[in-house]
Coordinates of N, CA and C in Angstrom, one line a residue:
X22 N -27.0 57.2 -37.6 CA -25.5 56.6 -37.1 C -25.6 55.1 -36.6
X23 N -25.4 54.3 -37.2 CA -25.2 52.7 -36.8 C -24.5 52.8 -35.6
X24 N -25.3 52.3 -34.7 CA -24.3 51.8 -33.2 C -23.0 50.7 -33.3
X25 N -22.1 50.9 -32.4 CA -21.4 49.9 -32.9 C -20.7 49.4 -31.4
X26 N -20.8 48.2 -31.1 CA -20.8 47.8 -29.9 C -19.3 47.3 -29.9
X27 N -18.7 47.2 -28.6 CA -17.3 46.6 -28.2 C -17.5 45.9 -27.5
X28 N -16.6 44.5 -27.6 CA -16.4 43.4 -26.6 C -15.3 42.9 -26.2
X29 N -14.9 42.6 -25.3 CA -13.4 42.1 -25.1 C -13.5 40.5 -24.9
X30 N -12.6 40.0 -25.6 CA -12.6 38.7 -25.8 C -12.8 37.4 -24.4
X31 N -13.0 36.5 -24.4 CA -13.1 35.7 -23.4 C -11.7 35.6 -22.5
X32 N -11.7 34.5 -21.6 CA -10.4 34.4 -20.8 C -9.5 33.5 -21.6
X33 N -8.3 33.6 -21.3 CA -7.7 32.8 -22.4 C -6.5 31.9 -21.5
X34 N -5.9 31.2 -22.1 CA -5.0 30.3 -21.2 C -3.8 31.3 -20.8
X35 N -3.3 30.5 -19.3 CA -2.5 31.6 -18.7 C -2.7 32.8 -18.2
X36 N -3.9 33.8 -18.2 CA -4.1 34.7 -17.6 C -3.8 35.0 -16.1
X37 N -3.0 35.8 -15.9 CA -3.2 36.3 -14.5 C -2.8 37.6 -14.3
X38 N -2.9 38.6 -13.3 CA -3.0 40.0 -13.6 C -1.7 40.5 -13.8
X39 N -1.5 41.3 -14.6 CA -0.4 42.3 -15.0 C 0.5 41.0 -16.1
X40 N -0.4 40.2 -16.8 CA 0.3 39.2 -17.5 C 0.3 40.1 -19.2
X41 N 1.3 39.9 -19.9 CA 1.4 40.1 -21.3 C 1.0 38.9 -21.9
X42 N 0.0 38.5 -22.4 CA -0.1 37.0 -23.4 C 0.9 37.3 -24.2
X43 N 0.9 36.1 -24.7 CA 1.7 35.6 -25.9 C 0.7 35.6 -27.1
X44 N 0.9 36.1 -28.3 CA -0.1 36.2 -29.5 C -0.7 34.8 -29.7
X45 N -0.6 33.6 -29.4 CA -0.9 32.6 -29.6 C -2.0 31.9 -28.3
X46 N -1.8 32.6 -27.3 CA -3.0 32.3 -26.4 C -4.4 32.3 -26.6
X47 N -4.9 30.7 -26.3 CA -6.5 30.3 -27.0 C -7.5 30.8 -25.6
X48 N -8.8 31.1 -26.1 CA -9.8 31.0 -25.1 C -9.6 29.6 -24.1
X49 N -10.0 29.5 -23.0 CA -10.2 28.8 -22.1 C -11.5 28.3 -22.2
X50 N -12.4 27.2 -21.6 CA -13.1 26.6 -21.5 C -14.5 27.5 -21.1
X51 N -13.8 28.4 -19.7 CA -14.4 29.6 -18.8 C -14.5 30.7 -19.8
X52 N -13.5 31.1 -20.8 CA -13.8 32.0 -21.7 C -15.0 32.0 -22.4
X53 N -15.1 30.5 -23.0 CA -16.2 30.2 -23.7 C -17.6 30.7 -22.9
X54 N -17.6 30.3 -22.1 CA -18.8 30.1 -20.8 C -18.9 31.6 -20.8
X55 N -18.2 32.6 -20.3 CA -18.3 33.7 -20.6 C -18.7 34.8 -21.6
X56 N -18.3 33.7 -23.1 CA -19.3 34.4 -24.0 C -20.5 34.2 -24.4
X57 N -21.1 32.8 -23.9 CA -21.7 32.6 -23.8 C -23.3 33.3 -23.1
X58 N -22.5 33.9 -22.0 CA -23.3 34.5 -21.2 C -23.3 36.0 -21.2
X59 N -22.3 36.6 -22.3 CA -22.5 38.0 -22.7 C -23.7 38.1 -23.5
X60 N -24.4 36.8 -24.2 CA -25.7 37.1 -25.1 C -26.9 37.2 -24.1
X61 N -27.7 37.4 -24.8 CA -28.1 37.8 -26.3 C -27.2 39.3 -26.1
X62 N -27.0 39.6 -27.5 CA -26.2 40.9 -27.8 C -27.3 41.8 -27.9
X63 N -26.8 43.1 -27.7 CA -27.8 44.4 -27.8 C -28.6 44.4 -29.1
X64 N -29.6 45.2 -29.1 CA -30.4 45.2 -30.5 C -29.6 45.7 -31.6
X65 N -30.5 45.4 -33.2 CA -30.0 45.4 -34.0 C -28.8 45.4 -34.3
X66 N -27.8 44.7 -34.1 CA -26.2 44.2 -34.2 C -26.5 43.8 -35.8
X67 N -25.7 43.5 -36.6 CA -26.3 42.7 -37.6 C -24.8 41.9 -38.3
X68 N -23.6 42.6 -37.8 CA -22.8 42.3 -38.1 C -21.5 42.2 -37.1
X69 N -20.1 41.1 -37.4 CA -19.4 41.1 -36.6 C -18.0 41.4 -37.4
X70 N -17.1 42.0 -36.6 CA -15.6 42.5 -37.0 C -14.7 41.9 -35.8
X71 N -13.5 41.6 -36.1 CA -12.8 40.9 -35.0 C -11.3 41.6 -35.3
X72 N -10.3 41.6 -33.9 CA -9.2 41.2 -34.0 C -8.2 39.8 -34.5
X73 N -7.6 39.9 -35.2 CA -7.1 38.4 -35.8 C -6.4 37.6 -35.0
X74 N -6.0 38.3 -33.6 CA -5.3 37.8 -32.6 C -6.3 36.5 -32.0
X75 N -5.8 34.9 -32.0 CA -6.6 33.7 -32.0 C -7.5 34.1 -30.6
X76 N -7.4 34.7 -29.7 CA -8.5 34.8 -28.4 C -9.4 35.7 -28.8
X77 N -9.1 36.7 -29.3 CA -10.1 37.3 -29.8 C -11.0 36.8 -31.4
X78 N -10.3 36.2 -32.0 CA -11.3 35.7 -33.3 C -11.8 34.4 -33.0
X79 N -11.4 33.5 -31.8 CA -12.3 32.4 -31.4 C -13.9 33.2 -30.2
X80 N -13.2 34.2 -30.3 CA -14.5 34.9 -29.5 C -15.5 35.3 -30.6
X81 N -15.2 35.7 -31.5 CA -15.8 36.6 -32.7 C -16.4 35.2 -33.3
X82 N -15.8 34.0 -33.1 CA -16.7 32.6 -34.2 C -17.5 32.3 -33.5
X83 N -17.3 32.2 -32.0 CA -18.2 31.4 -31.5 C -19.6 32.4 -30.7
X84 N -19.4 33.3 -31.0 CA -20.6 34.7 -31.0 C -21.2 34.5 -32.5
X85 N -20.3 34.1 -33.5 CA -21.6 34.2 -34.8 C -21.7 32.7 -34.8
X86 N -21.2 31.8 -34.5 CA -22.2 30.5 -34.5 C -23.4 30.4 -33.5
X87 N -23.3 31.2 -32.2 CA -24.3 31.3 -31.8 C -25.6 32.1 -32.1
X88 N -25.3 33.0 -32.7 CA -26.1 34.1 -32.9 C -26.5 34.2 -34.4
X89 N -25.7 33.6 -35.3 CA -26.0 33.8 -36.8 C -25.7 34.7 -37.3
X90 N -24.7 35.4 -36.6 CA -24.4 37.0 -37.3 C -23.0 36.6 -37.9
X91 N -22.7 37.5 -39.3 CA -21.7 37.1 -39.9 C -20.4 37.7 -39.5
X92 N -19.3 37.3 -39.8 CA -18.2 38.2 -39.2 C -17.7 38.3 -40.9
X93 N -17.3 39.9 -41.1 CA -17.6 40.9 -42.3 C -16.1 41.4 -42.3
X94 N -15.5 41.3 -41.2 CA -14.2 41.9 -41.4 C -12.8 41.2 -40.1
X95 N -12.1 41.1 -40.3 CA -10.7 40.9 -39.6 C -9.7 42.0 -39.8
X96 N -9.7 42.6 -38.8 CA -8.6 43.8 -39.2 C -7.7 43.7 -37.7
X97 N -6.2 44.2 -38.7 CA -5.3 44.3 -37.1 C -5.5 45.5 -36.6
X98 N -6.4 46.5 -36.7 CA -6.6 47.9 -36.3 C -7.0 47.5 -35.0
X99 N -7.4 46.2 -34.8 CA -8.6 46.1 -33.5 C -7.6 45.1 -32.6
X100 N -6.5 44.4 -32.9 CA -5.7 44.0 -32.3 C -5.0 44.6 -31.0
X101 N -4.7 44.1 -30.2 CA -4.2 44.2 -28.5 C -2.8 45.1 -29.1
X102 N -3.0 46.1 -28.2 CA -1.3 46.9 -28.0 C 0.2 45.7 -27.9
X103 N 0.8 46.2 -29.0 CA 2.0 45.2 -29.0 C 3.0 45.5 -28.0
X104 N 3.0 44.5 -27.3 CA 3.8 44.9 -26.4 C 5.4 44.3 -26.6
X105 N 6.6 44.8 -26.2 CA 7.7 44.3 -26.6 C 7.8 43.0 -26.4
X106 N 8.5 42.0 -27.1 CA 8.6 40.7 -26.7 C 9.6 40.5 -25.6
X107 N 10.4 41.3 -25.2 CA 10.9 40.6 -24.1 C 9.7 40.8 -22.6
X108 N 8.7 41.1 -22.5 CA 7.6 40.8 -21.5 C 6.8 39.9 -22.0
X109 N 6.6 39.5 -23.3 CA 5.4 38.2 -23.4 C 5.4 37.0 -22.7
X110 N 4.8 37.2 -22.1 CA 4.4 35.8 -20.7 C 4.9 35.8 -19.6
X111 N 5.7 37.2 -19.4 CA 6.0 38.0 -18.2 C 4.6 38.5 -17.3
X112 N 5.1 38.6 -15.9 CA 4.1 39.5 -14.7 C 5.1 40.7 -14.4
X113 N 4.6 41.6 -13.5 CA 5.2 42.7 -13.1 C 6.7 42.4 -12.4
X114 N 6.8 41.3 -11.9 CA 7.7 41.2 -11.0 C 8.9 40.5 -11.4
X115 N 8.4 40.2 -12.8 CA 9.9 39.6 -13.7 C 10.1 40.7 -14.6
X116 N 9.5 41.6 -15.0 CA 9.5 42.7 -16.0 C 11.4 43.0 -16.2
X117 N 12.3 43.0 -17.2 CA 13.2 43.3 -17.3 C 13.6 44.8 -17.2
X118 N 14.6 45.3 -16.9 CA 15.0 46.3 -16.8 C 14.7 47.5 -18.1
X119 N 15.1 46.9 -18.9 CA 14.8 47.8 -20.0 C 12.9 48.4 -20.2
X120 N 12.3 47.4 -20.0 CA 11.2 47.5 -20.0 C 10.2 48.6 -18.9
X121 N 11.5 48.5 -17.9 CA 11.2 49.0 -16.4 C 11.2 50.3 -17.0
X122 N 12.4 50.7 -17.6 CA 12.9 52.5 -18.0 C 11.9 52.6 -18.8
X123 N 11.2 52.3 -20.2 CA 10.4 52.6 -20.9 C 9.2 53.3 -20.0
X124 N 8.6 52.0 -19.0 CA 7.6 52.5 -18.4 C 7.6 53.8 -17.4
X125 N 8.8 54.2 -17.1 CA 9.1 55.3 -16.2 C 9.3 56.4 -17.2
X126 N 9.6 56.3 -18.4 CA 9.2 57.5 -19.0 C 8.0 57.3 -20.3
X127 N 7.4 57.0 -20.5 CA 6.4 56.7 -21.3 C 5.6 58.0 -21.4
X128 N 5.0 58.3 -20.4 CA 4.3 59.5 -20.6 C 4.9 60.7 -20.8
X129 N 6.1 60.9 -20.4 CA 7.2 62.3 -20.7 C 7.3 62.4 -22.1
X130 N 7.4 60.9 -22.6 CA 7.7 60.6 -24.0 C 7.1 59.8 -24.8
X131 N 5.6 60.2 -25.0 CA 4.9 59.1 -25.7 C 5.3 58.3 -26.8
X132 N 6.1 59.0 -27.9 CA 6.7 58.5 -28.9 C 7.4 57.3 -28.6
X133 N 8.2 57.2 -27.1 CA 9.1 56.5 -27.4 C 8.7 55.1 -27.2
X134 N 9.7 54.2 -27.9 CA 9.4 52.6 -27.8 C 10.4 51.9 -27.3
X135 N 10.0 50.8 -26.4 CA 10.9 49.8 -26.1 C 10.7 48.7 -27.0
X136 N 12.0 48.6 -27.8 CA 12.4 47.8 -28.7 C 11.6 47.5 -29.5
X137 N 11.1 46.0 -29.9 CA 9.9 45.8 -31.0 C 8.6 46.2 -30.7
X138 N 8.2 46.9 -29.3 CA 6.6 47.3 -29.1 C 6.4 48.5 -29.4
X139 N 5.0 49.0 -29.3 CA 4.1 49.8 -29.7 C 4.3 51.1 -28.8
X140 N 4.7 52.3 -29.4 CA 4.7 53.4 -28.1 C 3.4 53.7 -28.3
X141 N 2.7 54.8 -27.2 CA 2.0 55.3 -26.6 C 1.3 55.8 -27.7
X142 N 1.8 56.8 -28.2 CA 1.7 57.5 -30.1 C 1.4 56.8 -30.5
X143 N 2.1 55.2 -30.9 CA 1.7 54.3 -32.0 C 0.4 54.0 -31.5
X144 N 0.2 53.7 -30.1 CA -1.4 52.8 -30.3 C -2.6 53.6 -30.5
X145 N -2.1 55.2 -29.9 CA -3.4 55.8 -30.0 C -3.8 56.4 -31.4
X146 N -2.6 56.4 -32.4 CA -3.0 57.0 -33.8 C -3.9 55.5 -34.5
X147 N -3.4 54.1 -34.0 CA -3.9 53.0 -34.5 C -5.4 52.8 -34.1
X148 N -5.8 53.3 -32.8 CA -7.2 53.6 -32.1 C -8.1 54.3 -33.2
X149 N -7.4 55.5 -33.4 CA -8.0 56.7 -34.0 C -8.3 56.3 -34.9
X150 N -7.7 55.3 -36.3 CA -7.7 54.7 -37.7 C -8.9 53.4 -37.3
X151 N -8.5 53.2 -36.3 CA -9.8 52.0 -35.6 C -10.9 52.3 -35.8
X152 N -11.5 53.6 -35.2 CA -12.5 54.1 -35.0 C -12.8 54.8 -36.6
X153 N -12.1 55.1 -37.5 CA -12.8 55.5 -38.7 C -13.2 54.0 -39.2
X154 N -12.5 53.0 -39.4 CA -12.7 51.9 -39.6 C -13.9 51.1 -39.6
X155 N -13.9 51.2 -37.9 CA -15.5 50.9 -37.4 C -16.7 51.6 -38.1
X156 N -16.6 53.1 -38.0 CA -17.7 53.8 -38.5 C -18.2 53.5 -40.1
X157 N -16.7 53.4 -41.0 CA -17.7 53.4 -42.3 C -17.7 51.9 -42.3
X158 N -16.9 50.8 -41.7 CA -18.0 49.4 -41.6 C -19.1 49.2 -41.5
X159 N -19.7 50.0 -40.3 CA -20.8 50.4 -40.1 C -22.0 51.0 -40.8
X160 N -21.3 51.8 -41.8 CA -22.0 52.7 -42.7 C -22.6 51.6 -43.6
X161 N -21.7 50.7 -44.1 CA -22.1 49.2 -44.9 C -22.7 48.3 -44.7
X162 N -22.5 47.8 -43.3 CA -23.3 46.6 -42.9 C -24.3 46.7 -41.9
X163 N -24.5 47.8 -41.1 CA -25.2 47.9 -40.4 C -24.7 48.2 -38.8
X164 N -25.5 48.2 -37.7 CA -24.9 48.2 -36.4 C -23.9 46.9 -36.1
X165 N -22.3 47.2 -35.3 CA -21.4 46.4 -35.8 C -21.5 45.6 -34.1
X166 N -21.0 44.7 -34.1 CA -20.1 44.3 -32.8 C -19.0 43.9 -33.4
X167 N -17.7 44.9 -32.7 CA -16.2 44.9 -32.5 C -15.7 44.2 -31.4
X168 N -14.9 42.7 -31.5 CA -14.0 42.0 -31.1 C -12.7 42.6 -30.9
X169 N -12.7 42.8 -29.5 CA -11.1 43.4 -29.4 C -10.3 43.2 -28.0
X170 N -8.8 43.6 -27.9 CA -8.7 43.5 -26.1 C -8.8 44.8 -25.1
X171 N -8.3 44.4 -24.1 CA -8.9 45.6 -23.2 C -7.8 46.9 -23.5
X172 N -6.7 46.7 -23.5 CA -5.9 47.7 -23.7 C -6.5 48.7 -24.9
X173 N -6.6 47.7 -26.5 CA -7.0 48.7 -27.5 C -8.9 49.4 -27.1
X174 N -9.3 48.2 -26.5 CA -10.5 49.3 -26.2 C -10.8 50.0 -25.3
X175 N -10.0 50.4 -24.3 CA -9.7 51.8 -23.6 C -9.2 52.6 -23.8
X176 N -8.2 52.6 -25.0 CA -8.0 54.0 -25.7 C -8.9 54.2 -26.9
X177 N -9.4 53.1 -27.3 CA -10.8 53.8 -28.4 C -12.1 54.4 -27.6
X178 N -12.0 54.2 -26.6 CA -13.0 54.9 -25.7 C -12.8 56.0 -24.8
X179 N -11.1 56.3 -25.1 CA -11.1 57.3 -24.4 C -9.8 58.3 -25.4
X180 N -10.4 58.2 -26.7 CA -9.3 58.9 -27.6 C -9.1 60.4 -27.2
X181 N -10.2 61.0 -26.7 CA -9.9 62.4 -26.2 C -8.6 62.7 -25.4
X182 N -8.0 61.9 -24.6 CA -7.0 62.0 -23.5 C -5.6 61.9 -24.6
X183 N -5.5 61.4 -25.7 CA -4.4 61.4 -25.8 C -3.4 60.3 -26.1
X184 N -2.3 60.3 -26.3 CA -1.8 58.8 -26.0 C -1.8 58.6 -24.4
X185 N -2.2 59.5 -23.5 CA -2.3 59.1 -22.2 C -3.4 58.2 -22.0
X186 N -3.8 57.8 -23.0 CA -5.4 57.2 -22.8 C -4.8 56.0 -22.5
X187 N -3.6 55.5 -23.1 CA -3.2 53.8 -22.5 C -3.4 53.8 -21.0
X188 N -2.8 55.0 -20.0 CA -2.7 54.7 -18.7 C -4.2 54.3 -18.1
X189 N -5.2 55.5 -18.8 CA -6.7 55.4 -18.3 C -7.0 53.6 -18.5
X190 N -6.5 53.3 -19.7 CA -6.9 51.9 -20.3 C -6.7 50.8 -19.4
X191 N -5.0 50.8 -18.6 CA -4.6 49.9 -17.6 C -5.1 49.8 -16.5
X192 N -5.2 50.7 -16.3 CA -6.3 51.4 -14.8 C -7.4 50.5 -14.6
X193 N -8.3 50.9 -15.6 CA -9.7 50.3 -15.4 C -10.0 49.3 -16.6
X194 N -9.5 48.0 -16.8 CA -9.6 47.2 -17.8 C -10.8 46.9 -17.8
X195 N -11.4 46.4 -19.0 CA -12.6 45.4 -19.4 C -12.4 44.2 -19.0
X196 N -13.9 43.9 -18.5 CA -14.0 42.2 -18.1 C -14.2 41.4 -19.4
X197 N -13.9 40.4 -18.8 CA -13.6 39.2 -20.1 C -15.3 39.3 -20.7
X198 N -15.2 39.4 -22.0 CA -16.4 39.0 -22.5 C -17.6 40.4 -22.6
X199 N -16.9 41.2 -21.7 CA -17.9 42.6 -21.5 C -18.3 43.2 -22.8
X200 N -19.4 43.9 -22.8 CA -19.8 44.6 -24.1 C -20.3 45.9 -23.8
X201 N -19.7 47.1 -24.6 CA -20.3 48.6 -24.2 C -20.5 48.7 -25.6
X202 N -21.4 50.0 -25.5 CA -21.4 50.9 -27.0 C -20.1 51.6 -26.7
X203 N -20.0 52.0 -28.3 CA -18.6 53.1 -28.2 C -19.1 54.5 -28.4
X204 N -18.9 55.4 -27.6 CA -19.6 56.6 -27.4 C -19.5 57.3 -29.1
X205 N -20.7 57.8 -29.2 CA -20.8 58.7 -30.8 C -19.9 59.5 -30.8
X206 N -19.3 60.3 -30.0 CA -18.5 61.4 -30.4 C -16.7 60.5 -30.5
X207 N -16.7 59.2 -30.2 CA -15.5 58.6 -30.7 C -15.6 57.9 -32.1
X208 N -16.8 57.9 -32.8 CA -16.7 56.7 -33.5 C -16.2 57.1 -34.9
X209 N -15.4 58.6 -35.2 CA -14.7 59.0 -36.4 C -13.3 58.6 -35.9
X210 N -13.0 59.3 -34.5 CA -11.8 59.6 -34.6 C -11.0 60.6 -35.2
X211 N -10.5 61.4 -34.2 CA -10.1 63.2 -34.8 C -9.6 63.0 -36.0
X212 N -10.2 63.9 -36.9 CA -9.6 64.5 -38.5 C -9.8 63.1 -39.0
X213 N -10.1 62.0 -38.9 CA -10.5 61.3 -39.9 C -11.7 60.7 -40.8
X214 N -12.8 61.9 -40.5 CA -13.8 61.6 -41.6 C -13.5 62.3 -43.0
X215 N -14.3 61.0 -43.8 CA -14.4 61.4 -45.0 C -15.3 62.0 -45.6
X216 N -15.4 63.3 -45.8 CA -16.2 64.3 -46.4 C -17.2 63.6 -47.6
X217 N -18.6 63.5 -47.2 CA -19.7 63.0 -48.6 C -19.8 61.5 -48.2
X218 N -19.4 60.9 -47.5 CA -19.6 59.3 -47.0 C -20.9 59.1 -46.7
X219 N -21.8 58.1 -47.6 CA -22.6 57.9 -47.2 C -23.3 56.5 -47.1
X220 N -24.1 56.3 -45.8 CA -23.9 55.0 -45.3 C -24.6 54.2 -46.2
X221 N -24.1 52.8 -46.7 CA -24.9 51.7 -47.4 C -25.7 51.0 -46.8
X222 N -26.6 50.3 -47.5 CA -27.7 49.4 -47.1 C -27.1 48.6 -46.0
X223 N -27.8 47.9 -44.9 CA -27.4 47.1 -44.1 C -28.0 45.6 -44.5
X224 N -27.3 44.7 -44.2 CA -28.2 43.5 -44.3 C -29.0 43.1 -43.3
X225 N -29.9 41.9 -43.4 CA -30.5 41.5 -42.3 C -30.1 40.6 -41.7
X226 N -30.2 40.3 -40.4 CA -29.0 39.6 -39.8 C -29.9 38.4 -39.0
X227 N -29.6 36.9 -38.9 CA -30.7 36.2 -38.5 C -31.1 36.7 -37.2
X228 N -32.4 36.2 -37.0 CA -33.0 36.6 -35.5 C -32.4 36.0 -34.1
X229 N -32.3 36.6 -33.1 CA -32.0 36.3 -32.3 C -32.0 37.1 -30.9
X230 N -32.1 36.9 -29.9 CA -32.5 37.4 -28.5 C -32.2 39.0 -28.5
X231 N -33.1 39.9 -27.9 CA -32.5 41.2 -27.8 C -32.5 41.9 -26.7
X232 N -31.9 42.8 -26.2 CA -31.9 43.0 -24.7 C -31.0 44.8 -24.8
X233 N -31.4 45.6 -24.1 CA -30.9 46.7 -24.1 C -29.3 46.9 -23.2
X234 N -28.5 47.7 -23.9 CA -27.3 47.7 -23.7 C -27.0 48.8 -22.4
X235 N -26.3 48.5 -21.3 CA -26.3 49.3 -20.4 C -24.5 49.3 -20.4
X236 N -24.3 50.3 -19.9 CA -22.9 50.4 -19.3 C -22.2 49.7 -18.4
X237 N -21.7 48.7 -18.2 CA -20.9 48.1 -17.0 C -20.0 48.8 -16.3
X238 N -20.4 48.7 -14.7 CA -19.3 49.5 -13.9 C -17.7 49.1 -14.2
X239 N -16.9 50.1 -13.9 CA -15.6 49.7 -13.7 C -15.5 49.0 -12.4
X240 N -14.7 47.8 -13.0 CA -14.2 47.1 -11.6 C -12.6 47.9 -11.1
X241 N -12.8 47.5 -9.7 CA -11.3 48.0 -9.1 C -10.1 47.6 -10.1
X242 N -9.5 49.0 -10.0 CA -8.1 49.0 -11.0 C -7.2 47.8 -10.7
X243 N -6.6 47.0 -11.8 CA -5.8 46.1 -11.7 C -4.5 46.5 -11.8
X244 N -3.3 46.0 -11.7 CA -2.1 46.2 -11.9 C -1.8 47.0 -12.8
X245 N -1.2 48.3 -12.9 CA -0.7 48.8 -14.1 C 0.1 48.3 -15.1
X246 N -0.1 48.3 -16.3 CA 1.0 47.8 -17.2 C 2.4 48.4 -17.3

């Protein structure tokens, strides 16, 4: 089974603790430096897939430029949790009452949505489909680097927790440009395996530096979103 490495994008404009970034927020110069420092990638990665959101897409494009690896897919399955429009560009001290009410009820009713945002169930379902997408893309292209966002990555690596994985993801955010290996037992997502699917041949990537991948320690919890 081909390895699947996961990477959070680099730092973006306007970031601060508890901040819900607008869709168009771009990488900063520091974010680009973080991406450079994340290299070399783990051994045998042959292709990149990415979220379409600009800060992730810019991260993937920079990695591609620095390593010679191709971007083989851009998928909305890798996009960040869709926060309701009423909190975009806000931090906790300015959250509106409707969002505060949703936060108080989200674990008891994970299918509950706040206006145009995704519910916890929506995000978990998307993460399950994302796991299957990554698995099948790796079968076709070989070991992957998937560039995404802290909440989606947190749920993707804790699928067994169900929709409550959102809370785990929010309490233990990924660092900017951090790279981890997707656990083997998460790579298909529960109930999404396609019977009889056979791996396809993987292309050869442009040579670049290799390193062993170690799991990064979890940093102290940030403010729960």
